[in-house]
Short mmCIF file of C-alpha atoms and ligand atoms in Angstrom, two decimals:
data_model
loop_
_atom_site.label_atom_id
_atom_site.label_comp_id
_atom_site.label_asym_id
_atom_site.label_seq_id
_atom_site.Cartn_x
_atom_site.Cartn_y
_atom_site.Cartn_z
CA UNK A 1 0.00 0.00 0.00
CA UNK A 2 2.57 2.53 1.12
CA UNK A 3 4.71 1.94 -1.95
CA UNK A 4 1.92 3.01 -4.27
CA UNK A 5 0.52 5.68 -1.97
CA UNK A 6 0.26 9.15 -3.44
CA UNK A 7 0.79 11.55 -0.56
CA UNK A 8 -0.72 14.98 -1.20
CA UNK A 9 -1.08 16.22 2.35
CA UNK A 10 2.28 17.87 2.85
CA UNK A 11 0.75 20.86 4.64
CA UNK A 12 -0.25 18.43 7.40
CA UNK A 13 3.18 16.85 7.60
CA UNK A 14 5.96 15.62 5.35
CA UNK A 15 8.10 12.56 4.91
CA UNK A 16 11.45 12.76 6.66
CA UNK A 17 14.09 13.03 3.96
CA UNK A 18 16.37 9.93 4.10
CA UNK A 19 19.42 12.23 4.27
CA UNK A 20 17.89 13.95 7.29
CA UNK A 21 17.28 10.64 9.01
CA UNK A 22 20.87 9.55 8.32
CA UNK A 23 22.19 12.70 9.98
CA UNK A 24 19.96 12.16 13.01
CA UNK A 25 20.71 8.53 13.77
CA UNK A 26 24.12 8.91 15.46
CA UNK A 27 22.52 11.29 17.97
CA UNK A 28 20.40 8.47 19.33
CA UNK A 29 23.09 5.81 19.53
CA UNK A 30 26.61 7.22 19.90
CA UNK A 31 26.31 10.97 20.41
CA UNK A 32 23.66 10.93 23.08
CA UNK A 33 25.21 13.54 25.37
CA UNK A 34 23.37 16.38 27.07
CA UNK A 35 24.36 19.61 25.37
CA UNK A 36 24.73 21.27 28.78
CA UNK A 37 27.32 18.79 30.07
CA UNK A 38 30.92 20.00 30.16
CA UNK A 39 32.44 16.61 29.20
CA UNK A 40 33.26 15.40 25.70
CA UNK A 41 29.88 13.72 25.16
CA UNK A 42 28.23 17.00 26.05
CA UNK A 43 30.40 19.10 23.79
CA UNK A 44 29.69 16.72 20.90
CA UNK A 45 25.99 17.40 21.37
CA UNK A 46 26.58 21.13 21.88
CA UNK A 47 28.52 21.41 18.64
CA UNK A 48 25.75 19.64 16.75
CA UNK A 49 23.19 21.94 18.36
CA UNK A 50 25.07 25.06 17.32
CA UNK A 51 25.71 23.78 13.79
CA UNK A 52 21.98 23.11 13.46
CA UNK A 53 21.15 26.56 14.80
CA UNK A 54 23.36 28.08 12.10
CA UNK A 55 21.63 26.01 9.42
CA UNK A 56 18.16 27.00 10.55
CA UNK A 57 19.24 30.64 10.80
CA UNK A 58 20.62 30.49 7.26
CA UNK A 59 17.27 29.36 5.87
CA UNK A 60 15.69 32.65 6.98
CA UNK A 61 18.66 35.01 6.78
CA UNK A 62 18.99 35.34 10.57
CA UNK A 63 22.01 35.19 12.88
CA UNK A 64 22.33 31.91 14.79
CA UNK A 65 21.92 33.65 18.16
CA UNK A 66 18.49 34.80 17.06
CA UNK A 67 17.16 31.23 16.79
CA UNK A 68 15.42 29.61 19.79
CA UNK A 69 14.63 25.92 19.42
CA UNK A 70 11.17 24.78 20.53
CA UNK A 71 8.97 21.69 20.29
CA UNK A 72 7.33 22.87 17.06
CA UNK A 73 5.23 25.48 15.34
CA UNK A 74 2.57 25.54 18.03
CA UNK A 75 5.04 26.23 20.82
CA UNK A 76 6.83 28.85 18.73
CA UNK A 77 3.56 30.68 18.15
CA UNK A 78 2.67 30.46 21.84
CA UNK A 79 6.11 31.67 22.91
CA UNK A 80 5.94 34.64 20.56
CA UNK A 81 2.45 35.74 21.57
CA UNK A 82 2.42 34.96 25.29
CA UNK A 83 6.08 35.97 25.58
CA UNK A 84 5.34 39.41 24.15
CA UNK A 85 2.06 39.77 26.03
CA UNK A 86 3.54 38.87 29.41
CA UNK A 87 6.43 41.24 28.85
CA UNK A 88 3.95 44.02 28.09
CA UNK A 89 1.34 43.14 30.72
CA UNK A 90 -1.60 44.77 28.96
CA UNK A 91 -2.63 46.25 25.66
CA UNK A 92 -3.88 45.53 22.18
CA UNK A 93 -2.92 42.78 19.72
CA UNK A 94 -3.77 42.60 16.02
CA UNK A 95 -3.94 39.26 14.28
CA UNK A 96 -5.99 37.96 11.35
CA UNK A 97 -9.07 35.82 11.06
CA UNK A 98 -7.26 33.23 8.91
CA UNK A 99 -4.53 32.29 11.39
CA UNK A 100 -3.71 28.77 12.52
CA UNK A 101 -5.38 27.76 15.81
CA UNK A 102 -1.97 28.01 17.53
CA UNK A 103 -2.21 31.78 17.05
CA UNK A 104 -5.99 32.23 17.14
CA UNK A 105 -6.53 30.30 20.36
CA UNK A 106 -3.58 32.04 22.03
CA UNK A 107 -5.05 35.43 21.14
CA UNK A 108 -8.52 34.37 22.25
CA UNK A 109 -7.12 33.29 25.61
CA UNK A 110 -5.41 36.65 26.08
CA UNK A 111 -8.63 38.42 25.06
CA UNK A 112 -10.44 36.63 27.89
CA UNK A 113 -7.70 37.66 30.27
CA UNK A 114 -7.49 41.40 30.00
CA UNK A 115 -5.95 42.02 26.57
CA UNK A 116 -7.74 43.46 23.56
CA UNK A 117 -7.53 41.69 20.20
CA UNK A 118 -8.53 42.73 16.69
CA UNK A 119 -8.93 40.00 14.05
CA UNK A 120 -8.17 41.67 10.72
CA UNK A 121 -10.33 40.42 7.83
CA UNK A 122 -9.06 38.84 4.62
CA UNK A 123 -10.25 39.50 1.08
CA UNK A 124 -11.79 36.87 -1.19
CA UNK A 125 -8.30 35.77 -2.29
CA UNK A 126 -7.36 35.05 1.30
CA UNK A 127 -5.05 38.06 1.65
CA UNK A 128 -5.31 40.05 4.88
CA UNK A 129 -6.68 43.54 4.20
CA UNK A 130 -3.87 45.97 4.88
CA UNK A 131 -6.11 49.03 5.11
CA UNK A 132 -8.37 47.42 7.70
CA UNK A 133 -5.33 46.24 9.61
CA UNK A 134 -3.82 49.72 9.54
CA UNK A 135 -7.06 51.28 10.77
CA UNK A 136 -7.14 48.94 13.74
CA UNK A 137 -3.75 50.11 15.04
CA UNK A 138 -4.20 52.21 18.17
CA UNK A 139 -2.00 53.71 20.89
CA UNK A 140 -2.03 50.53 23.03
CA UNK A 141 -1.18 48.16 20.14
CA UNK A 142 2.03 46.29 20.99
CA UNK A 143 1.94 43.21 18.72
CA UNK A 144 0.81 42.28 15.21
CA UNK A 145 0.80 38.55 14.41
CA UNK A 146 -0.04 37.60 10.83
CA UNK A 147 1.00 34.35 9.18
CA UNK A 148 3.32 34.49 6.17
CA UNK A 149 1.30 31.90 4.25
CA UNK A 150 -1.97 30.24 5.09
CA UNK A 151 -1.94 26.51 5.77
CA UNK A 152 -5.28 25.79 4.06
CA UNK A 153 -5.34 27.96 0.96
CA UNK A 154 -1.64 28.85 0.65
CA UNK A 155 -2.27 32.59 0.35
CA UNK A 156 0.89 34.64 0.93
CA UNK A 157 0.46 37.67 3.17
CA UNK A 158 1.99 41.15 2.77
CA UNK A 159 4.30 40.82 5.78
CA UNK A 160 6.82 43.43 4.63
CA UNK A 161 4.04 46.01 4.29
CA UNK A 162 2.71 45.08 7.73
CA UNK A 163 6.19 45.49 9.21
CA UNK A 164 6.47 48.91 7.64
CA UNK A 165 3.20 49.99 9.24
CA UNK A 166 4.28 48.61 12.61
CA UNK A 167 7.85 49.85 12.68
CA UNK A 168 6.85 53.47 12.49
CA UNK A 169 4.80 52.95 15.64
CA UNK A 170 7.15 50.71 17.63
CA UNK A 171 4.83 47.68 17.39
CA UNK A 172 6.33 44.16 17.40
CA UNK A 173 5.62 41.97 14.37
CA UNK A 174 5.40 38.18 14.58
CA UNK A 175 4.78 35.95 11.59
CA UNK A 176 3.95 32.26 11.50
CA UNK A 177 6.15 30.95 8.69
CA UNK A 178 5.44 27.28 9.39
CA UNK A 179 4.03 26.74 5.89
CA UNK A 180 6.19 29.18 3.96
CA UNK A 181 9.66 28.28 5.26
CA UNK A 182 11.50 26.18 2.72
CA UNK A 183 8.89 26.88 0.02
CA UNK A 184 9.52 30.54 -0.65
CA UNK A 185 12.72 32.45 0.06
CA UNK A 186 12.66 34.18 3.45
CA UNK A 187 14.91 36.95 4.68
CA UNK A 188 13.90 38.15 8.12
CA UNK A 189 15.72 41.44 7.66
CA UNK A 190 14.00 42.43 4.45
CA UNK A 191 10.68 41.16 5.86
CA UNK A 192 11.30 43.40 8.85
CA UNK A 193 9.77 41.02 11.40
CA UNK A 194 10.71 40.75 15.06
CA UNK A 195 9.67 37.14 15.50
CA UNK A 196 9.06 34.25 13.10
CA UNK A 197 7.82 30.69 13.80
CA UNK A 198 9.01 27.56 12.01
CA UNK A 199 8.35 23.85 12.28
CA UNK A 200 10.67 21.04 11.23
CA UNK A 201 8.09 18.45 10.19
CA UNK A 202 6.72 20.63 7.38
CA UNK A 203 10.10 20.67 5.62
CA UNK A 204 10.99 16.96 5.65
CA UNK A 205 12.43 17.06 9.16
CA UNK A 206 11.22 15.17 12.24
CA UNK A 207 8.07 16.04 14.20
CA UNK A 208 8.18 17.78 17.55
CA UNK A 209 10.90 20.32 16.71
CA UNK A 210 10.59 23.93 15.71
CA UNK A 211 12.15 27.31 16.19
CA UNK A 212 11.26 30.86 16.99
CA UNK A 213 13.37 33.60 15.47
CA UNK A 214 13.63 36.44 17.98
CA UNK A 215 15.39 39.44 16.56
CA UNK A 216 18.38 40.75 18.48
CA UNK A 217 17.22 43.28 21.06
CA UNK A 218 13.59 42.14 21.12
CA UNK A 219 12.48 41.40 24.67
CA UNK A 220 9.98 38.67 25.45
CA UNK A 221 9.40 36.48 28.51
CA UNK A 222 9.59 32.67 28.58
CA UNK A 223 6.39 30.64 28.93
CA UNK A 224 8.10 27.78 30.75
CA UNK A 225 10.82 28.12 33.37
CA UNK A 226 13.62 25.82 34.40
CA UNK A 227 17.31 25.45 33.76
CA UNK A 228 17.57 28.48 31.50
CA UNK A 229 18.32 26.76 28.19
CA UNK A 230 17.96 28.63 24.90
CA UNK A 231 18.84 32.00 26.45
CA UNK A 232 16.30 31.42 29.19
CA UNK A 233 13.45 31.50 26.69
CA UNK A 234 12.94 27.76 26.48
CA UNK A 235 14.19 25.71 29.39
CA UNK A 236 14.54 21.96 29.06
CA UNK A 237 17.25 19.62 27.82
CA UNK A 238 17.49 20.17 24.09
CA UNK A 239 16.06 17.54 21.75
CA UNK A 240 19.45 17.16 20.10
CA UNK A 241 18.61 14.41 17.61
CA UNK A 242 15.44 16.25 16.58
CA UNK A 243 17.25 19.55 16.28
CA UNK A 244 19.98 17.91 14.17
CA UNK A 245 17.20 16.64 11.92
CA UNK A 246 15.65 20.10 11.71
CA UNK A 247 19.05 21.59 10.86
CA UNK A 248 19.64 19.00 8.16
CA UNK A 249 16.16 19.61 6.74
CA UNK A 250 16.70 23.38 6.75
CA UNK A 251 19.99 23.03 4.89
CA UNK A 252 18.42 20.70 2.31
CA UNK A 253 15.45 23.04 1.90
CA UNK A 254 17.73 25.99 1.24
CA UNK A 255 19.90 24.05 -1.21
CA UNK A 256 16.98 22.55 -3.07
CA UNK A 257 14.75 25.63 -3.23
CA UNK A 258 14.95 25.19 -7.00
CA UNK A 259 12.88 22.03 -6.59
CA UNK A 260 9.93 24.27 -5.81
CA UNK A 261 9.82 25.27 -9.49
CA UNK A 262 9.15 21.64 -10.42
CA UNK A 263 6.62 21.35 -7.57
CA UNK A 264 4.85 24.47 -8.81
CA UNK A 265 4.67 23.05 -12.35
CA UNK A 266 3.01 19.89 -11.01
CA UNK A 267 0.65 21.97 -8.89
CA UNK A 268 -0.27 24.13 -11.89
CA UNK A 269 -0.99 21.03 -13.93
CA UNK A 270 -3.31 19.78 -11.19
CA UNK A 271 -4.96 23.17 -10.87
CA UNK A 272 -5.60 23.46 -14.59
CA UNK A 273 -6.96 19.94 -14.82
CA UNK A 274 -9.19 20.01 -11.76
CA UNK A 275 -10.66 23.44 -12.46
CA UNK A 276 -11.96 21.95 -15.71
CA UNK A 277 -14.40 19.89 -13.64
CA UNK A 278 -17.76 21.67 -13.75
CA UNK A 279 -18.98 23.72 -10.78
CA UNK A 280 -15.65 24.13 -9.02
CA UNK A 281 -14.13 27.09 -7.24
CA UNK A 282 -10.46 27.84 -6.60
CA UNK A 283 -9.98 28.78 -2.96
CA UNK A 284 -7.23 31.33 -2.43
CA UNK A 285 -5.22 33.53 -4.74
CA UNK A 286 -4.05 32.43 -8.16
CA UNK A 287 -0.79 34.36 -7.92
CA UNK A 288 -0.02 35.11 -4.25
CA UNK A 289 0.13 31.45 -3.41
CA UNK A 290 2.55 28.85 -2.05
CA UNK A 291 3.97 26.81 -4.94
CA UNK A 292 2.80 23.50 -3.44
CA UNK A 293 -0.77 24.36 -2.42
CA UNK A 294 -4.03 23.74 -4.23
CA UNK A 295 -7.45 24.13 -2.63
CA UNK A 296 -10.61 23.63 -4.65
CA UNK A 297 -14.30 23.45 -3.74
CA UNK A 298 -16.42 20.97 -5.67
CA UNK A 299 -20.02 22.05 -5.35
CA UNK A 300 -22.91 19.80 -4.27
CA UNK A 301 -20.76 17.23 -2.48
CA UNK A 302 -19.07 16.81 0.87
CA UNK A 303 -15.33 16.56 1.41
CA UNK A 304 -15.11 13.71 3.90
CA UNK A 305 -16.63 11.30 1.41
CA UNK A 306 -14.30 12.61 -1.29
CA UNK A 307 -11.32 12.12 1.01
CA UNK A 308 -12.33 8.52 1.76
CA UNK A 309 -12.95 7.63 -1.88
CA UNK A 310 -9.51 8.98 -2.79
CA UNK A 311 -7.94 7.21 0.17
CA UNK A 312 -9.37 3.97 -1.16
CA UNK A 313 -7.29 4.65 -4.29
CA UNK A 314 -4.19 5.37 -2.22
CA UNK A 315 -4.39 9.16 -2.51
CA UNK A 316 -4.00 11.12 0.75
CA UNK A 317 -5.59 14.58 0.79
CA UNK A 318 -7.38 16.86 3.22
CA UNK A 319 -10.66 18.79 3.37
CA UNK A 320 -12.15 21.84 5.08
CA UNK A 321 -15.53 20.15 5.38
CA UNK A 322 -17.41 20.45 8.66
CA UNK A 323 -18.18 16.75 8.59
CA UNK A 324 -14.54 15.76 8.90
CA UNK A 325 -13.66 18.22 11.64
CA UNK A 326 -13.90 17.40 15.32
CA UNK A 327 -16.23 20.32 15.94
CA UNK A 328 -18.43 19.73 12.87
CA UNK A 329 -17.73 23.33 11.89
CA UNK A 330 -16.54 24.20 8.38
CA UNK A 331 -13.06 25.68 7.93
CA UNK A 332 -12.83 29.16 9.49
CA UNK A 333 -10.47 30.15 6.69
CA UNK A 334 -12.90 29.28 3.89
CA UNK A 335 -15.72 31.11 5.68
CA UNK A 336 -13.42 34.11 6.24
CA UNK A 337 -12.75 34.43 2.50
CA UNK A 338 -16.48 34.46 1.83
CA UNK A 339 -17.19 30.87 0.89
CA UNK A 340 -20.66 29.66 1.86
CA UNK A 341 -20.79 26.77 4.34
CA UNK A 342 -22.07 24.63 1.42
CA UNK A 343 -19.02 25.43 -0.69
CA UNK A 344 -16.63 25.00 2.24
CA UNK A 345 -18.15 21.55 2.55
CA UNK A 346 -16.91 20.33 -0.78
CA UNK A 347 -13.38 21.65 -0.38
CA UNK A 348 -10.32 19.58 -1.13
CA UNK A 349 -6.76 20.56 -0.22
CA UNK A 350 -3.88 19.02 -2.17
CA UNK A 351 -0.40 19.93 -0.96
CA UNK A 352 2.65 18.67 -2.82
CA UNK A 353 6.30 18.10 -2.00
CA UNK A 354 9.53 17.37 -3.84
CA UNK A 355 8.77 13.66 -3.40
CA UNK A 356 5.78 13.82 -5.74
CA UNK A 357 6.11 12.97 -9.42
CA UNK A 358 4.48 13.98 -12.66
CA UNK A 359 3.18 10.44 -13.06
CA UNK A 360 1.33 10.77 -9.77
CA UNK A 361 -0.33 13.95 -10.98
CA UNK A 362 -1.68 12.03 -13.96
CA UNK A 363 -3.25 9.49 -11.65
CA UNK A 364 -4.76 12.20 -9.42
CA UNK A 365 -6.17 13.99 -12.46
CA UNK A 366 -7.92 10.75 -13.31
CA UNK A 367 -9.08 9.81 -9.80
CA UNK A 368 -10.38 13.12 -8.43
CA UNK A 369 -12.89 13.89 -11.21
CA UNK A 370 -14.17 10.29 -11.03
CA UNK A 371 -14.65 10.50 -7.25
CA UNK A 372 -16.39 13.88 -7.60
CA UNK A 373 -18.65 12.50 -10.31
CA UNK A 374 -19.53 9.50 -8.17
CA UNK A 375 -20.53 11.62 -5.17
CA UNK A 376 -22.43 14.02 -7.39
CA UNK A 377 -24.42 11.13 -8.80
CA UNK A 378 -25.60 10.49 -5.22
CA UNK A 379 -26.27 14.16 -4.43
CA UNK A 380 -29.82 15.51 -4.72
CA UNK A 381 -28.44 18.82 -6.04
CA UNK A 382 -27.12 19.85 -9.41
CA UNK A 383 -27.26 23.63 -9.04
CA UNK A 384 -27.04 26.40 -6.47
CA UNK A 385 -30.63 27.39 -7.18
CA UNK A 386 -31.86 23.88 -6.40
CA UNK A 387 -29.99 24.03 -3.14
CA UNK A 388 -31.41 27.43 -2.31
CA UNK A 389 -34.94 26.29 -3.13
CA UNK A 390 -34.51 23.36 -0.79
CA UNK A 391 -33.23 25.61 2.00
CA UNK A 392 -36.15 28.00 1.64
CA UNK A 393 -38.76 25.25 1.64
CA UNK A 394 -37.55 22.25 3.56
CA UNK A 395 -34.40 22.93 5.54
CA UNK A 396 -34.85 21.27 8.89
CA UNK A 397 -33.14 22.45 12.01
CA UNK A 398 -34.72 20.02 14.34
CA UNK A 399 -34.81 19.81 18.06
CA UNK A 400 -32.12 17.14 18.15
CA UNK A 401 -28.44 17.56 18.90
CA UNK A 402 -27.74 17.80 15.20
CA UNK A 403 -28.95 21.37 14.98
CA UNK A 404 -26.73 22.32 17.87
CA UNK A 405 -23.43 20.95 16.72
CA UNK A 406 -23.51 21.18 13.01
CA UNK B 1 -11.85 11.82 10.94
CA UNK B 2 -13.75 9.21 12.90
CA UNK B 3 -13.10 5.51 12.47
CA UNK B 4 -15.95 3.76 10.69
CA UNK B 5 -16.96 0.12 10.97
CA UNK B 6 -16.40 -2.17 7.97
CA UNK B 7 -20.17 -2.22 7.48
CA UNK B 8 -20.30 1.59 7.22
CA UNK B 9 -17.42 1.57 4.74
CA UNK B 10 -19.10 -1.18 2.73
CA UNK B 11 -22.34 0.79 2.44
CA UNK B 12 -20.42 3.97 1.64
CA UNK B 13 -18.27 2.34 -1.03
CA UNK B 14 -21.15 0.24 -2.43
CA UNK B 15 -24.38 2.10 -1.70
CA UNK B 16 -27.59 0.08 -2.20
CA UNK B 17 -30.72 1.56 -3.80
CA UNK B 18 -29.05 4.82 -4.77
CA UNK B 19 -30.98 7.00 -7.15
CA UNK B 20 -34.33 8.62 -7.69
CA UNK B 21 -37.87 7.32 -8.28
CA UNK B 22 -39.55 9.69 -10.68
CA UNK B 23 -42.95 8.08 -10.06
CA UNK B 24 -42.54 7.89 -6.27
CA UNK B 25 -45.64 7.59 -4.09
CA UNK B 26 -43.90 9.46 -1.29
CA UNK B 27 -40.81 11.65 -0.97
CA UNK B 28 -39.11 12.63 2.28
CA UNK B 29 -36.53 15.40 2.38
CA UNK B 30 -34.56 16.37 5.46
CA UNK B 31 -31.39 18.20 6.33
CA UNK B 32 -29.87 21.55 5.67
CA UNK B 33 -27.42 22.41 2.90
CA UNK B 34 -25.56 24.87 5.13
CA UNK B 35 -24.81 21.97 7.46
CA UNK B 36 -23.85 19.96 4.43
CA UNK B 37 -26.20 17.06 4.91
CA UNK B 38 -29.37 16.61 2.91
CA UNK B 39 -31.25 13.36 2.30
CA UNK B 40 -34.03 12.54 -0.09
CA UNK B 41 -35.89 9.24 0.34
CA UNK B 42 -38.26 8.08 -2.41
CA UNK B 43 -40.75 5.27 -1.82
CA UNK B 44 -43.02 3.29 -4.13
CA UNK B 45 -45.86 1.53 -2.28
CA UNK B 46 -47.70 -1.56 -3.51
CA UNK B 47 -50.44 -3.23 -1.39
CA UNK B 48 -49.38 -1.34 1.71
CA UNK B 49 -45.78 -2.52 1.34
CA UNK B 50 -42.69 -0.50 0.42
CA UNK B 51 -42.13 -2.09 -2.95
CA UNK B 52 -39.23 0.10 -3.99
CA UNK B 53 -37.10 2.67 -2.22
CA UNK B 54 -34.26 4.93 -3.33
CA UNK B 55 -32.09 7.62 -1.80
CA UNK B 56 -30.11 10.66 -2.82
CA UNK B 57 -27.79 12.14 -0.24
CA UNK B 58 -25.36 14.99 0.04
CA UNK B 59 -23.27 14.37 3.13
CA UNK B 60 -20.41 12.56 4.75
CA UNK B 61 -19.60 8.88 4.44
CA UNK B 62 -21.80 8.13 7.46
CA UNK B 63 -24.73 10.00 5.90
CA UNK B 64 -24.39 8.03 2.67
CA UNK B 65 -23.97 4.71 4.50
CA UNK B 66 -27.01 5.30 6.73
CA UNK B 67 -29.14 6.24 3.73
CA UNK B 68 -28.11 3.03 2.03
CA UNK B 69 -28.66 0.95 5.19
CA UNK B 70 -32.06 2.49 5.74
CA UNK B 71 -33.25 1.55 2.26
CA UNK B 72 -32.30 -2.07 2.98
CA UNK B 73 -34.13 -2.00 6.31
CA UNK B 74 -37.29 -0.50 4.81
CA UNK B 75 -37.56 -2.39 1.53
CA UNK B 76 -40.40 -4.93 1.58
CA UNK B 77 -41.75 -3.74 4.92
CA UNK B 78 -45.42 -2.80 5.44
CA UNK B 79 -46.06 0.88 6.09
CA UNK B 80 -46.75 0.08 9.75
CA UNK B 81 -43.49 -1.85 10.11
CA UNK B 82 -41.55 0.87 8.34
CA UNK B 83 -42.92 3.52 10.67
CA UNK B 84 -41.32 1.64 13.53
CA UNK B 85 -37.81 1.82 12.08
CA UNK B 86 -36.10 4.08 14.56
CA UNK B 87 -33.06 6.32 14.48
CA UNK B 88 -31.23 3.78 16.63
CA UNK B 89 -32.09 0.85 14.34
CA UNK B 90 -30.15 2.35 11.45
CA UNK B 91 -27.02 3.00 13.49
CA UNK B 92 -27.04 -0.40 15.17
CA UNK B 93 -27.55 -2.20 11.85
CA UNK B 94 -24.31 -0.58 10.74
CA UNK B 95 -22.47 -1.88 13.79
CA UNK B 96 -22.54 1.56 15.40
CA UNK B 97 -21.38 5.02 14.37
CA UNK B 98 -18.90 7.40 15.97
CA UNK B 99 -20.85 9.51 18.51
CA UNK B 100 -20.26 12.71 16.55
CA UNK B 101 -21.91 11.09 13.51
CA UNK B 102 -25.11 9.89 15.19
CA UNK B 103 -27.10 12.79 13.80
CA UNK B 104 -26.49 11.50 10.28
CA UNK B 105 -28.35 8.28 11.06
CA UNK B 106 -31.09 10.29 12.72
CA UNK B 107 -31.59 12.03 9.40
CA UNK B 108 -32.11 8.77 7.53
CA UNK B 109 -34.91 7.52 9.77
CA UNK B 110 -36.48 10.98 9.75
CA UNK B 111 -36.41 11.10 5.95
CA UNK B 112 -38.17 7.74 5.74
CA UNK B 113 -40.87 8.86 8.15
CA UNK B 114 -41.38 12.01 6.11
CA UNK B 115 -41.67 9.98 2.92
CA UNK B 116 -44.37 7.83 4.57
CA UNK B 117 -46.15 10.96 5.80
CA UNK B 118 -46.04 12.35 2.25
CA UNK B 119 -47.45 9.06 0.89
CA UNK B 120 -50.30 9.06 3.43
CA UNK B 121 -51.14 12.71 2.79
CA UNK B 122 -51.29 12.07 -0.95
CA UNK B 123 -53.53 9.06 -0.40
CA UNK B 124 -55.92 11.15 1.67
CA UNK B 125 -56.09 13.90 -0.92
C1 LIG C 1 0.46 27.73 9.86
C2 LIG C 1 0.76 26.74 10.93
N1 LIG C 1 1.14 27.17 12.15
C3 LIG C 1 1.43 26.30 13.14
C4 LIG C 1 1.36 24.95 12.96
C5 LIG C 1 1.69 24.03 14.10
O1 LIG C 1 2.94 23.44 13.93
P1 LIG C 1 3.34 22.13 14.76
O2 LIG C 1 2.56 21.00 14.18
O3 LIG C 1 4.80 21.99 14.55
O4 LIG C 1 2.98 22.39 16.18
C6 LIG C 1 0.97 24.45 11.70
C7 LIG C 1 0.86 22.98 11.46
O5 LIG C 1 -0.21 22.45 11.25
C8 LIG C 1 0.66 25.37 10.67
O6 LIG C 1 0.27 24.95 9.46
S1 LIG C 2 -23.28 14.80 6.99
FE1 LIG C 2 -22.07 16.15 8.20
S2 LIG C 2 -21.28 14.81 9.66
FE2 LIG C 2 -22.50 13.47 8.49
#
């Protein structure tokens, strides 16, 4: 099964590159020292840690001392937001309504605990509206956190412009670059950000490792306390093998950035082919988009069924359908860009990596339209007007739990 | 994504009685497109028995499987017997459903009951 599997869910996680794994292995078996120990085993680990820090820094144009290793993208986002908020004590934060839950839920928590938060809207392409964001800046604003690229629809945000707005007013800028790192070139200095989150497992490194770039001179507080590792910002014995893997993945990503051209060509082939299916919508921008992301809504069907039909053919994808989420709510990102709940329902996300091949795209271009056709043959609807007529006349929101959760 | 029983996957991958009856004696429609789940149940009645039954469903794998299961449960039953098919019967015939998906099977039984109601109303008229 796994040999013939076509994996198109690289925004969820990626395969560890065999070269990355090879670099990691000695740090489990022979070089298992604690990087804080003064003996030779410790210095072996420490050297590996610092080499990895330099490699991760190089991927984003930072200095090594500006890189704090964490347990992943979620922790990096939390450290950036809570770290800045605790340092400040009170005030106003601006984020966007299309952020990852790691940012959204952190901001919502702060909002319930004395801070003020503005969620800047996005346009129909999934790009955060700069003018609305600018208007929401006020005297107490101390942090703006907007992702560099969205994890569902791949839309790339105007971070440099946001930094320019913020810099003039002394506001910190954080960006979640978990999806963009390794896919588009990043230079923290030209972006002008103060903090930037990354995650290893999205760039063919191991899971459970990430980093937060904290620009020299930027003051934040730690969210966990202990032995004072990572400049006191992230205590805890470093995950050396994981960090070595992250470093190796970062170096490979930087060296093979050219691969993204090939990935983009495959993605464009998929996009062209799948948009030929009738009654489909492209979610996200055509141009301001990660090279490996495609997100399409197929009307009149539901994404969980589509996902399972494709899985039965060995194709792994993802959907923003309410039915496949734990909360039975449709994707907040698709709703934020103006998709109806019905259209969010039939959404399919395909995210590619350098390990995909042109031959695989051919197979996907055959399988997806067939699966869509099959589900449409079961669907009572063939047009938006039919669906609307049904809603006006028959839609039931009954007394049962269904009405509550759906 | 919840884990489905083999029976659910079988009915989802190979739905029984899928389609439409253009000369149906009763049609039941339930659901809400904004929630993403809508079911149509069509019945053809002969001598007080459900002689033929079809479904059309927009919804998740559980919604499609429960529609399919329901048609098997109802086919050949008298109207009185069919009225007794409960929400729980559909789910248990499938070997259970993840708790979060129970409302999908509720829809199927509800759609059948509406189709019977529609049939009886038409008969009265
Ligand atoms: C945009 C974004 N931010 C944060 C995260 C969380 O990263 P991690 O899985 O490393 O905690 C993800 C991963 O799903 C993501 O896509
Ligand atoms: S139709 Fe939405 S969860 Fe079943």
